[in-house]
C-alpha cells in the first residue's frame, strides 16, 4: 500500500473511495449526518463506517495524541482492507504535521500482516491512500510523511524478523541480514564468529551458544554520516531461540521464544530507519546473536564464566542467558566505540512483564534526566515505557559465594537485578550515558492490542527514533 500527499484540493484527486473524519463526535456538522445517525454511527474514536452508495468512509477522531491516532488509523486500514476499493483519498485538514505523521504511521502499521508461512495468501486490493493538502506548510507535511514511512517500515521490518522462525533466522542468518542492510544503506559491518570469542576473552557469550548447532555471531553494524551531532551505541540481545538451556523452560514458556531476538531486531530496525532518513547521528549497533540450547556441550548451572572485563560469573540458571551474552557484548561495544549514549535492548526478564504489564518497556539506568527524556519520547512515538529505579540493596543480591557475581538472585525485583547485573559491565565513564530497555513485555503479542496484530511488535524502534529525532532538533 502506498501513501502519498499532494498539494491539491480533495476534489481534484481521483479515487474509488473518500475518507472523511468526524471530529469529537460532531456528527451534525457533516453532510451525511442523517444517514449516519440512522445506522447508529456515533463517531467514537477509532470507529469507522462505510457508506457504500456514497463511496464514503467515515472515521471518528477524538484523541489527537500519537498513540490514539495510530490506533484509529490502524483500525481504519484494517476495516478498509475488507472492502474491494483499491484507491482512497482524504483531506489532511484535521491534522497538523505532527499528528499527520502519527496517523500515517498507524496506517502502515495497521496494514502489516505476516503471511510468510501461509501457503495461501489472501490478496488485498487496497493499494493507495492519497491525502490532499491545502495550505502553506506543504513541505512540513511531506517531511512528516517521509518520516512516518521510514519509521513504520522499519518497525514492520523488525516485526518480520521477530516473527521469523528459529530454524530460518539463526545467528549466521542474522549476520547476513546485517550485511544486506550494510550493502543497501552503505553501512559498515564487521562480524565476529564464535571461534574468536575465547581469544577476545568473551567466555560468557561463548558458553551460552556452545550447545547450539548454530555458530554464534557478534555483529557490529555502523551508520556513520558526515559531521554527526552525537555518537550512539545500541546493543541488542539476539537470542534466536531461548530454550532455557539445561535449566530448561517448561513447554508453555518455551513457546514464543523465537522472540528472544527482538532486541537485536529492534537495533537493526532503528539503524535502517536512521540511515534511510539520514539522521545526523553516528550509530553503532552491536548484536550478540546466539541460540540457547541443551546437549552434551551445554553450559551448566554451577559453571563459572569469565566475561571480557574480567568479572567472574557463577551460573545458577542457564535460562538467565541474555545477561551473559549482553555482558560480553557491552564490554566489546565500549572497547570499540566511545559513545555519547549507550542503549541496550533485550527481552531480558519475565519479571519486567510482572512489574509493568505486557504493554510497557522497562527503562533502567543511572541518569534520571536521560530516563525522563524517554518518558517524553513516549508521546510522539506511540510506545509506552515505565521507569524502574535501581537501588544498592538489590545490587548486593548479585554477590556470589564462589565468583564475583551470580547470574540470578532471589525472587523479587528480577527486572532490576538483571539490569544491575548489566551495570557490572558498564564502564565508570559510561554509567550516566547508559540506558537498559527491557522489552520482554511489549516485544511480542499473542493477542491484538493497539496497532499490533499477532506476533512481533517492533518495540523500541519507534521509541528510539522519536528520541533521536528530538535529539537532532536540539
Ligand atoms: N528470554 C527470557 C525472558 C523473557 C520471558 C522474555 C518472557 C519474554 C517473555 C530470559 O532469558 C529468561 O528466561 N529470564 C528468566 C530469568 C530467570 C531465570 C532469573 C525469567 O525471566 O524467568
Ligand atoms: Zn532465558
Ligand atoms: Zn532469553
Coordinates of C-alpha atoms and ligand atoms in Angstrom, one line a residue:
X1 CA 0.0 0.0 0.0
X2 CA 1.4 3.4 -0.9
X3 CA 0.7 6.6 1.0
X4 CA 1.1 10.0 -0.7
X5 CA 0.2 13.6 -0.1
X6 CA -0.5 16.1 -2.9
X7 CA -0.7 19.9 -2.8
X8 CA -4.2 19.9 -4.3
X9 CA -7.8 20.1 -3.4
X10 CA -9.6 16.9 -2.4
X11 CA -12.0 17.2 -5.3
X12 CA -9.0 17.3 -7.7
X13 CA -8.0 13.8 -6.6
X14 CA -9.5 10.7 -8.2
X15 CA -10.2 7.7 -6.0
X16 CA -12.6 4.8 -5.5
X17 CA -13.5 6.0 -2.0
X18 CA -13.4 9.1 0.1
X19 CA -12.3 9.0 3.6
X20 CA -13.9 11.6 6.0
X21 CA -13.3 12.4 9.6
X22 CA -15.8 13.0 12.3
X23 CA -14.1 15.0 15.0
X24 CA -15.2 15.0 18.6
X25 CA -18.4 13.1 17.7
X26 CA -19.6 16.2 15.9
X27 CA -21.8 14.2 13.6
X28 CA -24.2 17.0 12.9
X29 CA -21.7 19.0 11.1
X30 CA -21.3 16.5 8.3
X31 CA -23.3 16.1 5.1
X32 CA -24.3 12.5 5.9
X33 CA -25.4 13.1 9.5
X34 CA -29.0 11.9 9.0
X35 CA -27.8 8.7 7.4
X36 CA -25.0 8.1 9.9
X37 CA -27.4 8.7 12.8
X38 CA -29.9 6.4 11.3
X39 CA -27.5 3.5 11.3
X40 CA -26.2 4.3 14.8
X41 CA -22.7 5.6 13.9
X42 CA -21.7 8.0 16.7
X43 CA -18.1 8.8 15.6
X44 CA -16.4 7.4 18.6
X45 CA -12.6 7.5 18.4
X46 CA -11.2 4.7 16.2
X47 CA -14.5 3.5 14.9
X48 CA -15.5 3.7 11.2
X49 CA -18.5 3.4 8.9
X50 CA -18.7 2.8 5.2
X51 CA -21.5 4.4 3.2
X52 CA -21.1 2.3 0.0
X53 CA -23.7 4.1 -2.0
X54 CA -21.9 7.4 -1.4
X55 CA -18.4 5.9 -1.7
X56 CA -17.6 7.5 1.6
X57 CA -15.8 6.0 4.6
X58 CA -16.2 7.9 8.0
X59 CA -13.6 7.7 10.8
X60 CA -14.2 9.0 14.3
X61 CA -11.3 11.0 15.8
X62 CA -11.4 12.4 19.3
X63 CA -7.9 11.9 20.7
X64 CA -5.0 13.6 18.9
X65 CA -2.1 12.1 20.8
X66 CA 0.2 9.9 18.7
X67 CA -0.8 6.6 20.3
X68 CA -4.5 7.1 19.8
X69 CA -4.1 8.5 16.3
X70 CA -2.0 5.5 15.3
X71 CA -4.7 3.2 16.7
X72 CA -7.5 5.0 14.9
X73 CA -5.5 4.8 11.7
X74 CA -4.7 1.1 12.2
X75 CA -8.3 0.3 12.9
X76 CA -9.4 2.2 9.8
X77 CA -6.9 0.5 7.4
X78 CA -7.9 -3.0 8.8
X79 CA -11.6 -2.1 8.1
X80 CA -10.8 -0.7 4.6
X81 CA -8.9 -3.8 3.6
X82 CA -12.1 -5.9 3.9
X83 CA -13.7 -3.9 1.0
X84 CA -12.9 -4.1 -2.6
X85 CA -11.7 -0.5 -3.1
X86 CA -8.2 0.0 -4.4
X87 CA -7.7 3.7 -4.1
X88 CA -8.7 6.0 -1.3
X89 CA -8.5 9.8 -0.9
X90 CA -8.7 12.0 2.2
X91 CA -8.2 15.6 3.3
X92 CA -5.3 16.2 5.6
X93 CA -7.2 19.1 7.2
X94 CA -7.8 17.6 10.7
X95 CA -4.1 17.3 11.2
X96 CA -1.0 19.3 11.9
X97 CA 2.3 17.9 10.6
X98 CA 3.0 16.0 13.9
X99 CA -0.4 14.4 14.1
X100 CA -0.4 13.6 10.4
X101 CA 2.9 11.7 10.9
X102 CA 1.3 9.6 13.7
X103 CA -1.8 8.9 11.6
X104 CA 0.3 7.8 8.6
X105 CA 2.4 5.6 10.8
X106 CA -0.8 4.0 12.1
X107 CA -2.0 3.3 8.5
X108 CA 1.3 1.5 7.6
X109 CA 1.5 -0.4 11.0
X110 CA -2.2 -1.4 10.7
X111 CA -1.7 -2.7 7.2
X112 CA 1.1 -5.1 8.4
X113 CA 0.4 -8.8 8.1
X114 CA 2.9 -11.6 8.4
X115 CA 2.0 -14.2 5.9
X116 CA 5.4 -15.7 5.1
X117 CA 4.4 -19.2 6.3
X118 CA 0.9 -19.2 4.9
X119 CA 0.5 -21.4 1.8
X120 CA -2.4 -19.3 0.6
X121 CA -2.0 -15.6 0.7
X122 CA -5.2 -13.5 0.7
X123 CA -4.9 -10.8 -1.9
X124 CA -5.5 -7.2 -0.7
X125 CA -7.0 -4.8 -3.1
X126 CA -6.3 -1.6 -1.2
X127 CA -3.3 -0.2 -3.0
X128 CA -3.1 3.6 -2.4
X129 CA -4.2 6.3 0.0
X130 CA -3.7 9.9 -1.1
X131 CA -4.1 12.9 1.1
X132 CA -5.0 16.3 -0.2
X133 CA -3.2 19.2 1.4
X134 CA -4.5 22.8 1.1
X135 CA -2.3 25.3 3.0
X136 CA 1.0 26.9 3.2
X137 CA 3.0 24.2 5.1
X138 CA 3.1 21.6 2.4
X139 CA 6.8 20.7 2.9
X140 CA 6.2 20.1 6.7
X141 CA 3.6 17.6 5.8
X142 CA 5.8 16.0 3.1
X143 CA 8.6 15.6 5.7
X144 CA 6.1 14.2 8.2
X145 CA 5.0 11.6 5.6
X146 CA 8.6 10.7 4.8
X147 CA 9.4 10.2 8.5
X148 CA 6.3 8.2 9.0
X149 CA 7.0 5.9 6.1
X150 CA 10.6 5.2 7.2
X151 CA 9.7 4.7 10.8
X152 CA 6.7 2.4 10.2
X153 CA 8.6 0.4 7.5
X154 CA 11.5 -0.1 10.0
X155 CA 9.0 -1.2 12.6
X156 CA 7.5 -3.7 10.2
X157 CA 10.9 -4.9 9.2
X158 CA 11.7 -5.6 12.8
X159 CA 8.3 -7.4 13.2
X160 CA 9.2 -9.6 10.2
X161 CA 12.5 -10.6 11.7
X162 CA 11.0 -11.3 15.1
X163 CA 8.2 -13.4 13.5
X164 CA 10.7 -15.5 11.5
X165 CA 11.1 -19.0 12.9
X166 CA 14.3 -20.1 14.8
X167 CA 15.1 -22.6 12.0
X168 CA 15.0 -19.8 9.4
X169 CA 16.6 -17.0 11.5
X170 CA 19.6 -18.4 13.3
X171 CA 22.7 -16.4 14.3
X172 CA 24.5 -16.7 10.9
X173 CA 21.3 -15.6 9.2
X174 CA 21.1 -12.6 11.5
X175 CA 24.7 -11.7 10.4
X176 CA 23.6 -12.0 6.8
X177 CA 20.6 -9.7 7.4
X178 CA 23.0 -7.1 8.9
X179 CA 25.3 -7.4 5.9
X180 CA 22.4 -7.0 3.5
X181 CA 21.4 -3.8 5.3
X182 CA 25.1 -2.7 5.1
X183 CA 25.1 -3.0 1.3
X184 CA 21.7 -1.4 0.9
X185 CA 22.5 1.7 3.0
X186 CA 26.3 1.8 2.7
X187 CA 26.9 0.9 6.3
X188 CA 30.0 -0.7 7.8
X189 CA 29.5 -4.3 9.0
X190 CA 32.0 -6.4 11.0
X191 CA 31.1 -9.9 12.0
X192 CA 32.9 -12.0 14.6
X193 CA 32.5 -15.7 14.7
X194 CA 32.3 -17.8 17.9
X195 CA 35.8 -19.2 17.0
X196 CA 37.2 -15.8 18.0
X197 CA 35.2 -15.3 21.2
X198 CA 37.6 -17.0 23.6
X199 CA 40.6 -15.1 22.1
X200 CA 38.7 -12.0 22.9
X201 CA 38.1 -13.1 26.5
X202 CA 34.4 -13.5 25.9
X203 CA 33.6 -16.7 27.6
X204 CA 30.1 -15.7 28.7
X205 CA 28.7 -15.3 25.2
X206 CA 30.7 -18.3 24.0
X207 CA 29.3 -20.7 26.6
X208 CA 25.7 -19.7 26.1
X209 CA 25.9 -20.7 22.5
X210 CA 28.2 -23.7 22.8
X211 CA 25.5 -26.4 22.7
X212 CA 23.8 -25.0 19.6
X213 CA 24.5 -26.4 16.1
X214 CA 24.5 -22.8 15.0
X215 CA 27.7 -20.7 15.3
X216 CA 27.2 -17.7 17.5
X217 CA 27.9 -14.3 15.9
X218 CA 28.8 -10.9 17.2
X219 CA 27.7 -8.3 14.7
X220 CA 28.9 -4.7 14.6
X221 CA 26.8 -2.6 12.1
X222 CA 27.5 1.1 11.9
X223 CA 26.0 4.1 10.2
X224 CA 28.4 7.0 10.0
X225 CA 27.1 10.2 8.5
X226 CA 29.5 13.1 7.9
X227 CA 29.7 15.6 10.9
X228 CA 27.4 13.7 13.3
X229 CA 25.9 15.6 16.2
X230 CA 26.3 12.6 18.5
X231 CA 27.6 9.1 18.6
X232 CA 25.3 6.4 20.0
X233 CA 25.9 2.7 20.6
X234 CA 22.9 0.3 20.5
X235 CA 23.4 -3.2 21.9
X236 CA 20.8 -5.9 21.2
X237 CA 20.1 -9.3 22.8
X238 CA 19.8 -11.6 19.8
X239 CA 18.8 -15.0 21.2
X240 CA 17.4 -16.5 18.0
X241 CA 16.0 -19.2 20.3
X242 CA 15.9 -19.4 24.1
X243 CA 15.0 -23.0 25.2
X244 CA 16.4 -22.1 28.7
X245 CA 19.3 -24.4 28.2
X246 CA 19.8 -27.1 30.9
X247 CA 17.6 -25.0 33.2
X248 CA 15.0 -25.9 30.5
X249 CA 11.9 -23.8 30.2
X250 CA 8.5 -25.5 30.8
X251 CA 6.8 -26.2 27.4
X252 CA 4.3 -23.4 27.7
X253 CA 7.1 -20.8 28.5
X254 CA 9.3 -22.0 25.7
X255 CA 6.6 -21.3 23.1
X256 CA 7.2 -17.8 21.6
X257 CA 10.9 -17.8 22.5
X258 CA 11.8 -17.1 18.9
X259 CA 11.0 -13.5 20.1
X260 CA 14.1 -13.5 22.3
X261 CA 16.0 -11.9 19.4
X262 CA 13.6 -8.9 19.5
X263 CA 16.3 -6.6 21.0
X264 CA 18.7 -7.3 18.2
X265 CA 15.9 -6.9 15.6
X266 CA 15.0 -3.5 17.1
X267 CA 18.6 -2.4 16.8
X268 CA 18.6 -3.4 13.1
X269 CA 15.3 -1.6 12.5
X270 CA 16.5 1.6 14.2
X271 CA 19.7 1.7 12.1
X272 CA 17.7 1.0 8.9
X273 CA 15.4 4.0 9.5
X274 CA 18.2 6.3 10.7
X275 CA 20.2 5.5 7.6
X276 CA 17.1 6.0 5.3
X277 CA 16.3 9.3 7.0
X278 CA 20.0 10.3 7.0
X279 CA 19.8 11.3 10.7
X280 CA 22.9 13.3 11.7
X281 CA 23.8 10.8 14.3
X282 CA 26.6 8.1 14.2
X283 CA 25.0 4.9 15.3
X284 CA 26.8 1.7 16.1
X285 CA 24.7 -1.5 16.5
X286 CA 26.3 -4.4 18.5
X287 CA 24.4 -7.6 18.4
X288 CA 25.0 -10.9 20.2
X289 CA 23.3 -13.5 18.0
X290 CA 23.2 -16.8 19.9
X291 CA 21.0 -19.8 20.3
X292 CA 20.5 -21.2 23.9
X293 CA 20.1 -25.0 23.6
X294 CA 20.7 -28.2 25.5
X295 CA 23.1 -31.0 24.8
X296 CA 26.4 -32.6 25.9
X297 CA 28.1 -29.3 25.1
X298 CA 25.7 -27.2 27.1
X299 CA 27.0 -24.8 29.8
X300 CA 25.7 -25.7 33.2
X301 CA 24.3 -24.3 36.4
X302 CA 27.5 -24.4 38.7
X303 CA 29.8 -23.2 35.8
X304 CA 31.8 -20.1 36.4
X305 CA 32.4 -17.9 33.4
X306 CA 34.8 -15.0 32.9
X307 CA 33.4 -12.1 30.9
X308 CA 35.5 -9.8 28.7
X309 CA 36.1 -7.2 31.5
X310 CA 37.5 -10.0 33.8
X311 CA 34.3 -10.3 36.0
X312 CA 33.7 -13.9 37.0
X313 CA 30.1 -15.1 36.9
X314 CA 28.6 -18.0 38.8
X315 CA 25.9 -19.6 36.5
X316 CA 23.0 -20.6 38.7
X317 CA 20.4 -20.8 36.0
X318 CA 21.2 -21.2 32.3
X319 CA 17.9 -19.5 31.4
X320 CA 19.3 -16.2 32.6
X321 CA 21.4 -16.3 29.4
X322 CA 20.6 -12.9 27.9
X323 CA 22.5 -11.0 30.6
X324 CA 25.6 -13.3 30.0
X325 CA 25.5 -12.5 26.3
X326 CA 25.0 -8.8 26.9
X327 CA 27.8 -8.7 29.4
X328 CA 30.4 -9.5 26.8
X329 CA 28.7 -7.5 24.0
X330 CA 28.5 -4.5 26.2
X331 CA 32.2 -4.8 27.1
X332 CA 33.1 -5.3 23.4
X333 CA 30.9 -2.3 22.4
X334 CA 32.6 0.0 24.9
X335 CA 36.0 -1.0 23.8
X336 CA 35.3 -0.4 20.1
X337 CA 33.4 2.9 20.4
X338 CA 33.4 5.8 22.8
X339 CA 29.8 7.0 22.5
X340 CA 27.7 9.9 23.9
X341 CA 25.0 7.4 24.7
X342 CA 24.8 3.6 25.0
X343 CA 21.4 1.9 25.0
X344 CA 20.7 -1.8 25.2
X345 CA 17.5 -3.6 24.1
X346 CA 16.6 -7.0 25.5
X347 CA 13.7 -9.3 26.1
X348 CA 15.5 -9.9 29.4
X349 CA 13.1 -10.8 32.1
X350 CA 9.6 -12.2 32.8
X351 CA 9.8 -10.1 36.0
X352 CA 9.7 -6.9 33.9
X353 CA 6.4 -8.1 32.5
X354 CA 5.1 -8.8 36.0
X355 CA 6.2 -5.3 37.1
X356 CA 4.9 -3.2 34.2
X357 CA 2.5 -5.4 32.2
X358 CA 2.6 -6.5 28.6
X359 CA 2.5 -3.1 27.0
X360 CA 5.3 -1.1 28.5
X361 CA 9.1 -1.2 28.1
X362 CA 11.1 -1.1 31.4
X363 CA 13.6 1.7 31.4
X364 CA 16.6 1.4 33.7
X365 CA 19.7 3.4 34.2
X366 CA 21.6 5.8 36.5
X367 CA 20.8 9.1 34.6
X368 CA 17.4 10.4 35.8
X369 CA 17.3 13.1 33.1
X370 CA 18.1 10.6 30.3
X371 CA 15.4 8.2 31.6
X372 CA 12.9 11.1 31.7
X373 CA 13.7 12.0 28.1
X374 CA 12.5 8.6 27.1
X375 CA 9.2 9.1 29.0
X376 CA 8.8 12.2 26.9
X377 CA 9.5 10.2 23.7
X378 CA 6.5 8.0 24.5
X379 CA 4.2 10.7 23.3
X380 CA 5.3 11.2 19.7
X381 CA 6.3 7.6 19.2
X382 CA 3.1 5.8 20.4
X383 CA 5.1 3.4 22.5
X384 CA 4.8 3.0 26.3
X385 CA 7.5 3.0 28.9
X386 CA 7.9 2.7 32.6
X387 CA 11.0 3.6 34.6
X388 CA 12.2 1.1 37.2
X389 CA 14.5 2.5 39.9
X390 CA 17.8 0.9 40.8
X391 CA 19.0 0.7 44.4
X392 CA 22.1 -0.5 46.2
X393 CA 20.4 -3.2 48.3
X394 CA 19.3 -5.0 45.1
X395 CA 22.8 -4.7 43.8
X396 CA 24.1 -6.5 46.9
X397 CA 22.0 -9.5 46.0
X398 CA 24.1 -10.3 43.0
X399 CA 27.1 -11.2 45.2
X400 CA 28.2 -14.8 44.8
X401 CA 29.9 -17.2 47.2
X402 CA 32.1 -18.7 44.6
X403 CA 32.6 -15.9 41.9
X404 CA 32.4 -12.1 41.7
X405 CA 28.7 -12.2 40.8
X406 CA 25.9 -14.7 40.1
X407 CA 23.5 -14.6 37.2
X408 CA 20.3 -15.0 39.2
X409 CA 19.1 -13.6 42.5
X410 CA 16.2 -14.2 44.8
X411 CA 12.6 -13.9 43.9
X412 CA 11.9 -10.1 44.0
X413 CA 12.8 -7.3 41.7
X414 CA 14.0 -9.6 38.9
X415 CA 13.9 -6.9 36.2
X416 CA 16.1 -4.6 38.3
X417 CA 18.6 -7.2 39.4
X418 CA 19.0 -8.2 35.7
X419 CA 19.6 -4.5 34.9
X420 CA 22.1 -4.2 37.8
X421 CA 23.9 -7.3 36.6
X422 CA 24.4 -5.5 33.3
X423 CA 25.6 -2.5 35.2
X424 CA 28.7 -4.6 36.2
X425 CA 29.8 -4.4 32.6
X426 CA 29.3 -0.6 32.1
X427 CA 32.5 1.3 32.5
X428 CA 32.6 4.1 35.0
X429 CA 32.8 6.8 32.3
X430 CA 29.7 5.4 30.6
X431 CA 27.4 5.0 33.7
X432 CA 25.5 8.2 33.0
X433 CA 25.3 7.5 29.3
X434 CA 23.7 4.1 29.6
X435 CA 20.0 3.0 29.4
X436 CA 18.8 -0.5 29.6
X437 CA 15.5 -1.2 27.9
X438 CA 13.7 -4.4 29.0
X439 CA 11.2 -5.1 26.1
X440 CA 10.1 -8.6 27.3
X441 CA 6.5 -7.4 27.7
X442 CA 5.8 -5.4 24.6
X443 CA 8.1 -7.1 22.0
X444 CA 5.7 -9.9 21.1
X445 CA 1.9 -10.3 21.5
X446 CA -0.4 -13.3 21.2
X447 CA -3.5 -11.1 21.2
X448 CA -4.0 -7.9 19.2
X449 CA -3.6 -4.6 21.1
X450 CA -3.0 -1.1 19.9
X451 CA -1.8 -1.1 16.3
X452 CA -0.5 -4.7 16.7
X453 CA -1.9 -8.0 15.5
X454 CA -0.4 -11.3 16.5
X455 CA 3.4 -11.6 16.8
X456 CA 6.3 -9.2 16.9
X457 CA 5.6 -5.5 17.5
X458 CA 8.9 -3.8 16.8
X459 CA 9.1 -2.5 20.4
X460 CA 11.9 0.0 20.8
X461 CA 12.0 1.1 17.2
X462 CA 9.5 4.0 17.2
X463 CA 10.5 5.0 20.7
X464 CA 14.2 5.4 19.9
X465 CA 13.7 7.0 16.6
X466 CA 11.3 9.6 18.2
X467 CA 14.0 10.2 20.8
X468 CA 16.7 10.5 18.2
X469 CA 14.6 13.0 16.1
X470 CA 14.2 15.1 19.2
X471 CA 18.0 14.9 19.8
X472 CA 18.6 16.2 16.3
X473 CA 16.4 19.2 16.9
X474 CA 18.3 20.2 20.0
Ligands
LIG1 N1 14.1 -14.6 27.4 C1 13.8 -14.7 28.8 C2 12.9 -13.6 29.3 C3 11.5 -13.5 28.8 C4 10.5 -14.1 29.5 C5 11.2 -12.8 27.6 C6 9.2 -13.9 29.0 C7 10.0 -12.6 27.2 C8 8.9 -13.2 27.8 C9 15.0 -14.7 29.6 O1 16.2 -15.3 29.0 C10 14.7 -15.6 30.8 O2 14.5 -16.7 30.6 N2 14.7 -15.0 32.0 C11 14.4 -15.7 33.2 C12 15.4 -15.2 34.2 C13 15.3 -16.1 35.5 C14 15.9 -17.4 35.2 C15 16.1 -15.4 36.5 C16 13.0 -15.3 33.6 O3 12.5 -14.2 33.4 O4 12.2 -16.2 34.1
LIG2 ZN1 16.3 -17.4 29.2
LIG3 ZN1 16.3 -15.1 27.0

